[in-house]
C-alpha cells in the first residue's frame, strides 16, 4: 500500500504556487473550482498522519473499514455488536472519541452503551461509510478537535467523497466508471457503476450505484456446529447493501458554482443467532438506512483579499432498526419479538473563508475562517411482543427520551512561513453544545429528570512549528487540544433488567485531551525517515464503571418471603459513566522508506518501507486502557514496473501479544474495589501478505491480494476485548486464515 505523503518541503513555494493558481487562467479555466480539500494535517507530522485516494483503496482491496487500517499500526476498527464496526480506535481511545467526518459533516454517535449492546437486541453502532463513494481519506492520530470538533480527542478519520474528475477525465465531456470485486473471507461480491458528464462553463453531473452481497466472516479452522455459547463456528449471516452517490454542479458564472449532493446507503443484515443460548434461537434482521444531502455555493475569486468562499446547508439522517424473533429451541415456536429502532437527524450550516497568501515583513501567511451552526435530534422507539397462550401482549417504550443537541463553532487557522527554514501552522476553535430532552407519550425511563438541559463549551487550539536543519533534516514540534462533550447516551440512557442497571450521569464534565509530539524527519535522494515521540494526557476521562449495591428487599417481612426464606437485602449490578481524573498515552512511531534503485543501484521501481509503533498508557486509578493497540512493526517490499504497467508488494507484519496490564479494570461493590484483567488476550503473530496490480489497458486495472499467506491462527484484540464467552466457543472469533481478494476497475 503506497501512501502519498508529500515529502517535507518548504511552505513558501507552496503558498506562492497557490497564489499563482488564483491568477488568470492558462491551461485550466477559472471556473473549474478545486475539489474540497482534505481537512487533514500537514504531511510534516510524519507517522501520525496518512492519506489515501480512491486508486490506492482499490489497489489494496479495501472492502471495509478493517481493510482501510490494515497497514496502519496503532489504528484499529472498534468491534461493534454482531460483527459490525463501531468507529475507530487510536491512541488508547475509541468509538465517539475518534471523530469521523464525511465532507466535513460529523457522523452519528453510538446511541447505546457497550453493556446494553451485549444483549443483542439493537446494534447501536456508528453508521458506516460506503468506501466506494470516497475520493480520499485522511487518518490522523492525536487530539484534533480544531479540525473535527467534539470527539477528536484520540484522532480523526476524514472522508471526502468523489467528484466529477473521478468519472470524466479532464478535457472530455462524458465518462463511465465500473468496478467488480470479490473477497473470500466473507464471500462478498461487489459491483459499482457510474456515469458522468460535463456541460456548459464548468457545470457537471454524475451518479454512482454500488451493490454488495456477503456472508459471515470466516473463522480459522473447524469447530462444533452446535447451539449455545460453546458453538465453535460463526453464526450464519447474510448481508447486503445498496448505495447511491450523485452530485450536480451548476456554474452560475465564471468562478461561481452551486453544488447539490445526494448520498444514500441501505444496509441489511440477517443473522441466525445460534450461539446466544442453548434454549432459544434468534433470527435477527438489522436495517441501517443512511441519507445525506447538501446544497453548497462555492466561489473562487479572481482578486481581492479573499481567494475562496464556501457556504452550504448539510443534512443527514441515520436510522437503525433491529427486529429479533426469539424461538424456543425445542418447540421451534415464536415466543417473543423485539422491535428496536433509533434515529439521528442532523442539520448543519457551514461557511468557510480562505485568504490569498499574504506576504509581508512577518513572512507569508494563508488564513482561513470557518463558522457553523448545527442541530442533532436523537430518539429511540421500542416495541416488545410476547406471544402467550392467552394472547399477545405488546409493550411500547423508550430507553431514552428524544434528545436535541444544538451546536455552534467558530474556527480560525493560519499556515505560515518565515524565510527558508521556519514554517508552521496555528489554529483556534470555540465550540458550544446544548443538550435538551423532550417529553414523550410513551413510557419514560426512570431516574432521569424531565428537563435534562445541559450546556458544554470548549476552546481548542493547535500549533505546529518546523525548522529545517542542515543535511536534509527537519525538526517539528506540535501541540494540540481535543475535547468531547458527554453524549446523549452518557447523560440520558437508562436500562434495567433482572437486577442489572445502566444509569446515566447528568453531572458529567467534557473530556479533554492535550497532545504533544516531537518529530525528526529527513529526506535524502533514495531514502526518507521520520521518527515521532508523543504524549497525550486525557482529563475528565469518561469511563463506564461497574459497581454493586445492596437494596432492601421490598418483600421482606411478608409471609410469602418468610416461607421462601428470602434475603433481607438484594444485590444490584450497576453500570454508569463517570469522569476519571486523568489518563495518559505515550509512545513512539517510525516510518522509513527506501528507493533501492537510487540508493543501491538495484532495479528501478524497487523499494521498501518500514513502520513501527509502540504505545503505553493507563489511568490515574491504575487501570489500563483497553483500546490501546498491541505494538506492531511492518516491512513492505514493493516493485513497480516501468510506466506502472504492473507491480507487486510483499508485506511482513509482526504484531506483539496484548499486554494484560493494559486490560486491568477496577470494579466497585459493597465489599470495596477489586481489579481484574481481560479473560482473553490476543496472541503474538507474524503475518505475510502478497498483493499485485496489472494494467490490462489504459482503462482497465486488475488488483489482487492474498492475505495471511502463511495461514496463521490468531485473534484480533478488538474482537476479543469485550467478549464474555465460554472458552470452548472462542474459536468462532478467530481471524480468517489464508484468504484472497480481487477487483477489476474500468474507467472510460
XYZ file of C-alpha atoms in Angstrom:
748
model
C 0.000 0.000 0.000
C 1.625 3.183 -1.179
C 0.832 6.232 0.902
C 1.029 9.510 -0.876
C 2.890 11.520 1.688
C 4.397 14.580 0.082
C 7.989 14.927 1.212
C 8.509 17.685 3.731
C 9.258 20.790 1.733
C 9.279 24.491 2.331
C 5.833 26.007 2.763
C 6.799 29.219 0.963
C 6.882 27.783 -2.593
C 3.563 26.040 -1.974
C 1.905 29.268 -0.921
C 3.381 31.151 -3.863
C 2.103 28.443 -6.199
C -1.305 28.765 -4.595
C -1.251 32.475 -5.253
C -0.271 31.910 -8.866
C -3.135 29.486 -9.298
C -5.546 32.259 -8.409
C -4.387 34.489 -11.234
C -5.588 34.486 -14.830
C -6.205 31.016 -16.186
C -3.862 29.465 -18.652
C -4.379 25.764 -19.310
C -7.241 25.356 -16.845
C -10.246 27.727 -16.925
C -11.014 29.641 -13.764
C -14.481 28.107 -13.489
C -13.005 24.715 -12.647
C -13.186 25.073 -8.893
C -10.820 22.889 -6.878
C -12.166 19.827 -5.119
C -12.983 20.126 -1.437
C -9.599 19.852 0.286
C -8.985 17.096 2.777
C -9.189 18.783 6.158
C -6.207 16.856 7.393
C -2.930 17.935 8.824
C 0.415 18.565 7.260
C 2.400 15.582 5.968
C 5.242 17.002 8.056
C 3.558 15.330 11.017
C 5.323 12.157 9.949
C 3.909 8.785 11.013
C 0.944 10.393 12.814
C -0.935 11.173 9.606
C -1.697 9.208 6.436
C -3.801 9.857 3.359
C -5.199 7.508 0.702
C -7.028 8.167 -2.546
C -9.590 6.053 -4.399
C -6.963 4.384 -6.593
C -4.984 3.264 -3.545
C -8.145 1.915 -1.896
C -8.804 -0.241 -4.960
C -5.170 -1.271 -5.239
C -5.246 -2.550 -1.661
C -8.617 -4.302 -1.927
C -10.281 -2.157 0.727
C -13.728 -3.708 1.133
C -14.494 -2.311 4.601
C -13.095 -0.149 7.387
C -10.924 -3.002 8.712
C -9.158 -3.187 5.359
C -8.712 0.582 5.415
C -6.494 0.410 8.517
C -4.913 -2.975 7.751
C -1.483 -1.383 7.289
C -1.840 1.451 9.793
C -0.032 0.445 13.022
C -1.708 1.940 16.068
C -5.131 2.230 14.407
C -7.855 -0.406 14.527
C -11.579 -0.724 13.995
C -13.627 -0.879 17.157
C -15.606 -4.108 17.029
C -19.340 -3.481 17.317
C -22.272 -5.709 18.075
C -22.860 -8.755 15.824
C -19.668 -8.238 13.843
C -20.373 -4.636 12.895
C -17.827 -1.861 13.260
C -18.279 0.914 15.797
C -15.792 3.571 14.772
C -12.022 3.555 15.112
C -9.502 3.094 17.932
C -6.473 5.401 18.203
C -4.155 6.478 20.983
C -5.910 4.400 23.647
C -9.453 5.617 22.928
C -12.163 4.569 20.513
C -15.766 4.982 19.397
C -17.050 8.535 19.802
C -13.597 9.677 20.999
C -12.275 9.394 17.437
C -14.054 11.879 15.188
C -15.389 10.696 11.818
C -16.482 13.223 9.191
C -17.759 12.961 5.612
C -17.237 16.141 3.587
C -16.869 17.907 6.931
C -20.152 16.543 8.326
C -19.766 14.745 11.707
C -21.079 11.210 11.633
C -23.632 9.849 14.075
C -22.579 8.862 17.592
C -23.220 5.412 19.076
C -26.594 5.512 20.815
C -26.214 2.692 23.307
C -23.501 1.702 25.820
C -21.477 -1.454 25.404
C -23.155 -3.280 28.275
C -26.563 -2.937 26.629
C -25.213 -3.967 23.240
C -24.263 -7.341 24.717
C -27.967 -8.209 24.960
C -28.027 -8.241 21.164
C -31.380 -6.537 20.599
C -30.039 -3.390 18.897
C -26.688 -2.984 17.176
C -26.299 0.688 18.184
C -23.107 1.143 16.168
C -21.821 4.213 14.370
C -23.030 4.439 10.809
C -20.555 3.155 8.267
C -19.292 4.913 5.153
C -19.616 3.418 1.683
C -15.948 3.315 0.749
C -16.725 3.254 -2.976
C -18.018 6.816 -2.532
C -14.675 8.000 -1.171
C -12.277 10.153 -3.187
C -9.754 10.460 -0.354
C -9.461 9.700 3.346
C -7.125 11.148 5.959
C -6.254 9.239 9.143
C -4.795 11.422 11.879
C -3.610 10.169 15.275
C -3.679 12.590 18.204
C -6.034 15.267 19.546
C -7.673 17.010 16.594
C -10.711 18.999 17.786
C -9.744 22.192 15.930
C -10.373 20.291 12.705
C -13.144 17.935 13.774
C -14.870 19.387 16.847
C -16.279 17.283 19.657
C -14.918 13.753 19.620
C -11.463 14.414 18.248
C -9.514 13.604 21.410
C -7.794 10.465 20.139
C -7.680 11.319 16.455
C -9.870 11.710 13.416
C -10.892 9.993 10.186
C -11.856 12.474 7.478
C -13.568 11.256 4.299
C -14.041 13.310 1.134
C -16.494 11.943 -1.433
C -15.926 11.663 -5.170
C -16.375 14.477 -7.683
C -16.745 14.724 -11.446
C -12.999 14.172 -12.012
C -13.416 10.584 -10.779
C -15.777 9.865 -13.689
C -14.867 12.205 -16.556
C -11.232 12.792 -17.479
C -10.091 16.400 -17.950
C -10.834 17.599 -21.475
C -13.622 15.029 -22.011
C -17.386 15.522 -21.990
C -18.612 12.081 -20.932
C -17.163 9.319 -18.796
C -18.037 5.983 -17.238
C -16.702 4.067 -14.240
C -17.129 0.426 -13.346
C -15.770 -1.945 -10.727
C -16.373 -5.540 -9.702
C -14.741 -7.315 -6.792
C -14.754 -10.371 -4.564
C -13.408 -11.066 -1.047
C -13.199 -14.711 0.004
C -13.137 -14.104 3.779
C -16.898 -13.380 3.804
C -17.773 -14.282 0.205
C -18.525 -10.641 -0.513
C -19.382 -9.629 -4.068
C -19.038 -6.006 -5.117
C -20.407 -4.213 -8.178
C -20.080 -0.493 -8.932
C -21.215 1.504 -11.948
C -21.176 5.233 -12.552
C -21.722 7.800 -15.306
C -20.736 11.453 -15.526
C -20.921 14.387 -17.928
C -19.554 17.915 -18.170
C -21.537 20.678 -19.848
C -21.536 24.438 -20.134
C -18.881 26.534 -18.419
C -17.910 24.161 -15.638
C -21.241 22.505 -14.875
C -21.330 18.738 -14.426
C -23.362 15.822 -13.144
C -22.585 12.245 -12.103
C -24.340 9.305 -10.477
C -22.812 6.138 -8.989
C -24.557 2.948 -7.830
C -22.903 0.345 -5.560
C -24.137 -3.098 -4.552
C -22.591 -5.506 -2.030
C -23.652 -9.037 -1.067
C -21.862 -11.130 1.524
C -21.981 -13.697 4.305
C -20.486 -14.071 7.771
C -16.731 -13.570 8.149
C -14.989 -16.920 8.170
C -13.038 -18.042 11.203
C -9.875 -20.149 11.324
C -10.247 -23.900 11.009
C -13.090 -26.066 12.185
C -15.395 -26.002 15.202
C -18.527 -27.538 16.660
C -21.750 -26.720 14.806
C -23.908 -26.725 17.940
C -26.419 -24.493 19.680
C -25.216 -22.352 22.566
C -22.210 -20.467 23.883
C -19.804 -23.321 23.089
C -20.560 -23.068 19.376
C -17.255 -23.244 17.506
C -18.212 -21.653 14.170
C -19.708 -18.219 13.428
C -23.444 -17.700 13.321
C -24.858 -17.758 9.765
C -25.197 -14.260 8.301
C -26.479 -12.868 5.032
C -25.839 -9.204 4.363
C -26.257 -6.798 1.525
C -26.079 -3.088 0.868
C -27.062 -0.692 -1.886
C -25.715 2.834 -2.204
C -26.135 5.886 -4.419
C -23.964 8.973 -4.756
C -24.851 11.836 -7.059
C -23.672 15.416 -7.482
C -24.969 18.190 -9.726
C -22.745 21.243 -10.225
C -24.254 24.302 -11.886
C -21.912 27.216 -12.522
C -23.886 30.450 -12.460
C -20.987 32.356 -13.958
C -17.230 32.029 -14.117
C -15.922 31.065 -10.677
C -19.333 30.811 -9.002
C -20.966 27.369 -8.730
C -23.768 25.701 -6.789
C -23.487 22.004 -5.934
C -26.309 19.662 -4.973
C -25.234 16.371 -3.349
C -27.301 13.315 -2.543
C -25.943 10.186 -0.868
C -27.912 7.114 0.145
C -26.849 3.875 1.823
C -29.115 0.946 2.672
C -27.680 -1.926 4.703
C -29.449 -5.145 5.667
C -28.097 -7.989 7.753
C -29.870 -11.263 8.553
C -28.329 -13.240 11.415
C -29.386 -16.628 12.720
C -28.048 -16.355 16.271
C -27.288 -19.934 17.267
C -24.609 -19.069 19.828
C -26.695 -16.957 22.214
C -28.053 -19.761 24.365
C -28.919 -23.436 24.200
C -32.617 -22.887 24.953
C -33.520 -20.395 22.227
C -32.740 -19.445 18.644
C -32.861 -15.863 17.439
C -33.414 -14.626 13.907
C -32.150 -11.058 13.785
C -32.885 -8.589 10.998
C -30.805 -5.392 11.075
C -31.543 -2.425 8.833
C -29.375 0.695 8.726
C -30.616 3.330 6.267
C -28.421 6.404 5.854
C -29.128 9.544 3.799
C -27.131 12.714 3.299
C -27.902 15.849 1.308
C -26.009 19.089 0.759
C -26.607 22.359 -1.071
C -23.357 24.315 -1.333
C -22.340 27.557 -3.015
C -18.644 27.939 -3.848
C -16.792 30.905 -5.263
C -13.216 31.247 -6.473
C -12.493 34.978 -6.546
C -10.024 36.447 -9.020
C -8.876 39.438 -6.984
C -9.015 40.929 -3.523
C -8.016 39.514 -0.159
C -10.452 36.595 -0.300
C -9.442 33.704 -2.547
C -12.168 31.165 -1.825
C -15.591 31.312 -0.209
C -17.970 28.464 0.518
C -21.292 28.283 2.314
C -23.759 25.448 2.453
C -26.567 23.568 4.134
C -25.856 19.950 5.092
C -28.437 17.377 6.177
C -28.000 13.820 7.403
C -30.411 11.109 8.544
C -29.252 7.843 10.062
C -31.541 5.114 11.384
C -31.095 1.672 12.852
C -33.816 -0.903 13.252
C -33.422 -4.408 14.615
C -36.201 -6.999 14.702
C -35.330 -10.037 16.807
C -37.573 -13.100 16.644
C -36.889 -15.462 19.522
C -37.837 -19.110 19.027
C -37.963 -21.856 21.612
C -35.162 -24.232 20.626
C -37.125 -27.425 21.238
C -40.624 -26.426 20.129
C -39.381 -24.168 17.289
C -42.225 -21.790 18.152
C -42.018 -17.996 18.126
C -42.454 -16.754 21.685
C -41.089 -13.171 21.588
C -40.359 -10.375 19.128
C -38.199 -7.388 19.984
C -38.505 -4.435 17.597
C -35.877 -1.818 18.482
C -35.180 1.300 16.449
C -33.191 4.502 16.800
C -32.748 7.588 14.664
C -30.415 10.569 14.476
C -31.164 13.595 12.289
C -28.558 16.296 11.660
C -28.769 19.697 10.044
C -25.762 21.983 9.739
C -24.980 25.309 8.134
C -21.284 25.908 7.496
C -19.342 28.759 5.872
C -15.627 28.892 5.073
C -13.415 31.810 4.047
C -9.859 31.370 2.710
C -7.465 34.221 2.019
C -4.850 34.589 -0.625
C -1.274 34.154 0.566
C -0.302 37.362 2.359
C 3.325 38.431 2.133
C 4.946 40.987 4.426
C 7.636 41.678 6.962
C 6.202 38.920 9.165
C 6.554 36.251 6.494
C 3.917 34.706 4.302
C 0.530 33.624 5.680
C -2.558 31.781 4.409
C -5.592 32.430 6.619
C -8.895 30.589 6.872
C -12.025 31.114 8.967
C -14.981 28.778 9.432
C -18.315 29.149 11.232
C -21.055 26.554 11.674
C -24.427 26.076 13.338
C -25.964 22.652 13.814
C -28.684 20.632 15.449
C -28.908 16.887 16.087
C -32.022 15.086 17.249
C -31.715 11.559 18.660
C -34.589 9.262 19.554
C -35.452 5.607 20.006
C -38.644 3.585 19.853
C -39.075 0.024 21.088
C -41.911 -2.479 20.832
C -41.758 -5.863 22.573
C -44.345 -8.506 21.697
C -44.892 -11.578 23.901
C -46.796 -14.456 22.278
C -48.543 -16.215 25.152
C -51.313 -18.795 25.388
C -53.842 -16.190 26.498
C -52.927 -13.856 23.639
C -50.285 -11.425 22.506
C -49.010 -8.823 24.954
C -47.372 -5.706 23.495
C -45.193 -3.200 25.336
C -44.032 0.087 23.733
C -41.459 2.278 25.443
C -38.287 4.349 25.108
C -34.869 3.727 26.606
C -34.106 7.410 26.274
C -36.392 10.376 25.693
C -35.770 12.283 22.436
C -32.701 14.483 22.805
C -31.885 17.609 20.828
C -28.289 18.870 20.664
C -27.604 22.377 19.350
C -24.054 23.289 18.373
C -22.116 26.418 17.467
C -18.491 26.544 16.340
C -16.051 29.241 15.222
C -12.633 28.329 13.845
C -9.623 30.264 12.547
C -6.244 28.997 11.335
C -3.045 30.277 9.757
C -0.361 28.467 7.759
C 2.829 30.479 7.659
C 6.476 30.536 6.630
C 9.352 32.734 7.802
C 12.290 32.674 5.435
C 13.682 29.404 4.149
C 13.970 27.487 7.407
C 10.915 28.111 9.597
C 7.285 27.224 8.857
C 4.222 26.045 10.725
C 0.533 26.477 11.437
C -1.718 27.600 14.279
C -5.448 27.329 14.883
C -8.147 28.160 17.401
C -11.705 26.874 17.725
C -14.649 27.625 20.015
C -17.472 25.076 20.402
C -20.715 25.267 22.347
C -23.209 22.427 22.786
C -26.642 22.427 24.396
C -28.428 19.139 25.190
C -32.154 19.155 25.914
C -34.617 16.321 26.474
C -38.160 16.325 25.178
C -41.315 14.888 26.690
C -42.852 11.759 25.192
C -46.205 9.991 25.248
C -44.530 6.612 25.647
C -43.416 5.162 28.946
C -40.461 7.251 30.106
C -37.199 5.938 31.525
C -36.969 6.295 35.278
C -34.388 8.017 37.479
C -33.834 10.888 34.999
C -35.087 14.440 35.462
C -37.522 15.518 32.724
C -35.789 18.838 31.975
C -32.345 17.399 31.399
C -30.865 20.550 29.826
C -27.078 20.571 29.781
C -24.620 23.050 28.272
C -20.976 22.475 27.418
C -18.342 24.682 25.826
C -14.701 24.222 24.880
C -11.868 26.283 23.459
C -9.427 24.159 21.443
C -6.160 25.115 19.810
C -3.235 23.664 17.923
C 0.206 24.855 16.897
C 2.940 23.247 14.851
C 6.392 24.667 14.215
C 9.005 23.168 11.923
C 12.649 24.140 11.492
C 14.771 22.932 8.609
C 18.181 21.688 9.739
C 21.285 21.015 7.650
C 21.824 17.676 5.870
C 18.180 17.291 4.806
C 16.799 17.101 8.344
C 13.766 18.833 9.801
C 12.636 19.112 13.420
C 8.923 19.678 14.136
C 7.058 20.221 17.385
C 3.284 20.101 17.645
C 0.781 20.671 20.421
C -2.972 20.237 20.039
C -6.085 20.034 22.178
C -9.157 17.878 21.911
C -12.464 17.590 23.705
C -15.615 15.504 23.701
C -18.882 16.715 25.140
C -20.774 13.959 27.006
C -23.113 12.186 24.616
C -26.851 11.711 24.880
C -26.118 8.108 25.848
C -23.945 9.258 28.782
C -26.479 11.814 30.012
C -29.862 10.172 29.472
C -29.719 6.442 28.648
C -31.346 4.202 31.281
C -31.791 0.446 31.173
C -32.912 -2.157 33.713
C -33.280 -5.913 33.539
C -33.131 -8.665 36.162
C -31.156 -6.687 38.714
C -28.782 -5.158 36.148
C -28.880 -1.411 35.597
C -27.310 1.096 33.266
C -27.809 4.526 34.802
C -26.965 7.872 33.166
C -24.859 10.520 34.825
C -26.171 14.080 34.286
C -23.198 15.564 36.168
C -20.515 14.554 33.683
C -17.893 17.041 32.513
C -16.476 17.158 28.970
C -13.447 15.001 28.265
C -10.303 16.915 27.325
C -7.008 15.953 25.746
C -3.632 17.622 25.321
C -1.324 16.062 22.757
C 2.354 16.898 22.290
C 4.675 15.361 19.723
C 8.218 15.871 18.505
C 9.162 14.686 15.017
C 12.602 14.412 13.463
C 12.425 13.744 9.735
C 14.947 13.503 6.963
C 14.789 13.500 3.160
C 17.677 12.346 1.001
C 17.978 11.004 -2.547
C 16.629 7.486 -2.315
C 15.615 7.483 1.357
C 13.479 9.189 3.977
C 12.844 8.678 7.674
C 10.529 10.197 10.271
C 10.512 9.428 13.998
C 7.815 10.800 16.306
C 7.638 10.639 20.088
C 4.317 11.707 21.583
C 2.412 12.021 24.819
C -1.317 12.601 25.247
C -2.970 13.442 28.560
C -6.712 12.985 28.973
C -8.586 14.970 31.623
C -12.024 14.041 32.993
C -11.856 10.822 31.006
C -15.337 9.216 30.825
C -15.408 5.509 31.627
C -18.192 3.049 32.311
C -17.794 1.900 35.891
C -19.252 -1.280 37.260
C -20.417 -1.404 40.865
C -22.683 -3.424 43.124
C -25.112 -2.122 45.718
C -27.421 -3.645 48.319
C -31.084 -2.648 48.468
C -33.818 -3.581 50.915
C -35.918 -6.482 49.676
C -39.416 -4.999 49.172
C -40.923 -8.403 50.102
C -39.019 -8.594 53.382
C -41.315 -9.201 56.323
C -44.169 -10.688 54.301
C -45.488 -14.168 54.950
C -44.515 -15.328 51.483
C -40.993 -14.066 51.954
C -40.685 -15.839 55.307
C -41.903 -19.062 53.742
C -39.323 -18.842 50.955
C -36.594 -17.757 53.404
C -35.731 -14.844 51.160
C -32.936 -12.417 51.935
C -33.376 -9.074 53.643
C -31.070 -7.353 51.139
C -30.744 -7.873 47.398
C -27.718 -7.190 45.210
C -27.928 -4.973 42.124
C -25.284 -4.578 39.407
C -24.938 -1.004 38.187
C -23.087 0.354 35.168
C -22.715 4.107 34.897
C -20.365 6.586 33.174
C -18.014 8.565 35.422
C -15.222 11.081 34.939
C -11.775 9.699 35.746
C -9.273 12.322 36.869
C -6.607 11.554 34.294
C -5.497 9.093 31.664
C -2.358 9.156 29.566
C -0.836 7.630 26.449
C 2.733 7.902 25.244
C 4.802 6.177 22.635
C 6.970 6.191 19.554
C 6.208 5.904 15.842
C 8.669 5.404 12.998
C 8.321 5.419 9.240
C 11.250 4.932 6.851
C 11.303 4.486 3.070
C 13.999 3.282 0.713
C 14.365 3.632 -3.069
C 16.604 0.664 -3.870
C 17.391 1.960 -7.356
C 18.626 5.391 -6.296
C 20.383 4.267 -3.144
C 21.713 0.815 -4.031
C 21.665 0.780 -7.807
C 19.159 -2.079 -7.993
C 16.243 -2.355 -10.409
C 14.231 0.801 -10.992
C 10.905 0.665 -9.164
C 12.183 -1.498 -6.294
C 11.723 -0.075 -2.803
C 10.841 -0.763 0.807
C 9.024 0.849 3.713
C 9.336 0.179 7.450
C 6.756 1.247 10.033
C 6.921 0.694 13.800
C 4.512 1.733 16.569
C 4.918 1.307 20.335
C 2.333 2.763 22.749
C 1.798 2.613 26.522
C -0.905 4.159 28.689
C -3.151 3.987 31.733
C -5.455 5.927 34.033
C -4.898 7.725 37.322
C -6.785 4.931 39.109
C -4.222 2.353 37.984
C -6.481 0.805 35.348
C -5.326 0.128 31.813
C -6.736 1.420 28.541
C -8.295 -1.480 26.689
C -8.422 0.474 23.432
C -4.606 0.549 23.263
C -3.442 -1.480 20.290
C -0.641 -4.057 20.614
C 2.823 -2.995 19.452
C 3.364 -3.584 15.757
C 6.079 -3.469 13.079
C 5.596 -3.710 9.315
C 8.056 -4.137 6.488
C 6.830 -3.671 2.932
C 8.923 -4.550 -0.109
C 7.425 -3.377 -3.392
C 8.216 -3.283 -7.090
C 6.567 -1.179 -9.794
C 7.408 -1.835 -13.443
C 8.120 0.876 -15.998
C 5.122 3.109 -16.760
C 3.321 1.404 -13.853
C 2.201 -1.458 -16.082
C 2.248 -3.845 -13.149
C 3.526 -4.045 -9.609
C 3.684 -6.254 -6.529
C 4.036 -5.736 -2.775
C 5.140 -8.176 -0.062
C 4.126 -7.089 3.456
C 5.584 -8.655 6.612
C 3.782 -7.786 9.850
C 4.930 -8.552 13.385
C 2.218 -7.932 15.957
C 3.027 -8.457 19.606
C 0.648 -10.012 22.157
C -1.755 -7.805 24.069
C -0.339 -6.828 27.455
C -2.519 -7.965 30.364
C -1.712 -4.772 32.302
C -3.451 -2.719 29.596
C -6.715 -4.544 30.304
C -6.841 -4.077 34.083
C -10.235 -2.780 35.202
C -11.482 -1.911 38.699
C -14.971 -2.832 39.873
C -16.649 -1.324 42.917
C -19.093 -3.129 45.187
C -20.199 -3.102 48.803
C -17.094 -5.108 49.775
C -14.762 -2.487 48.264
C -12.890 -2.167 44.956
C -11.388 -5.140 43.154
C -9.309 -5.297 39.976
C -9.313 -7.867 37.203
C -7.829 -8.304 33.750
C -9.420 -9.386 30.488
C -10.099 -13.102 30.254
C -8.870 -13.344 26.670
C -5.768 -11.680 25.216
C -4.677 -11.567 21.589
C -1.614 -13.658 20.778
C 1.605 -12.556 19.096
C 1.649 -13.292 15.387
C 3.676 -12.647 12.254
C 1.700 -12.278 9.044
C 2.633 -12.246 5.379
C 0.508 -10.600 2.671
C 1.163 -10.538 -1.065
C -0.643 -8.152 -3.408
C -0.243 -7.092 -7.039
C -1.802 -4.972 -9.762
C -1.792 -5.285 -13.537
C -2.899 -2.644 -16.019
C -4.643 -4.667 -18.725
C -5.064 -1.471 -20.752
C -5.078 2.268 -20.206
C -8.668 1.971 -18.961
C -8.712 -1.360 -17.071
C -6.725 -2.443 -13.993
C -6.799 -5.743 -12.116
C -5.906 -5.668 -8.393
C -5.468 -8.847 -6.331
C -4.068 -9.927 -2.995
C -3.548 -12.968 -0.786
C -3.729 -12.195 2.935
C -2.411 -14.245 5.853
C -0.400 -16.114 3.252
C 1.170 -18.443 5.850
C -2.286 -19.329 7.210
C -1.557 -18.319 10.816
C -4.135 -18.770 13.563
C -4.577 -15.593 15.621
C -7.116 -13.301 17.231
C -7.643 -9.571 16.753
C -7.570 -7.727 20.064
C -10.566 -5.560 19.158
C -12.604 -8.718 18.621
C -11.662 -10.201 21.996
C -11.677 -7.250 24.346
C -15.414 -7.082 25.045
C -16.156 -10.791 24.838
C -17.933 -12.751 27.534
C -17.974 -16.214 26.057
C -17.369 -19.808 27.032
C -13.701 -20.568 26.214
C -14.846 -23.603 24.239
C -16.640 -21.256 21.841
C -13.749 -18.838 21.422
C -12.659 -20.338 18.107
C -15.558 -18.746 16.240
C -13.973 -15.339 16.906
C -10.592 -16.227 15.385
C -9.344 -14.158 12.450
C -9.691 -15.652 8.967
C -6.977 -17.966 7.747
C -5.472 -17.602 4.291
C -7.876 -15.659 2.076
C -7.824 -13.585 -1.079
C -9.491 -10.539 -2.573
C -9.519 -9.049 -6.045
C -11.182 -6.294 -8.022
C -11.310 -5.114 -11.614
C -11.583 -1.359 -12.240
C -12.548 0.197 -15.577
C -12.733 3.874 -16.452
C -13.672 5.102 -19.929
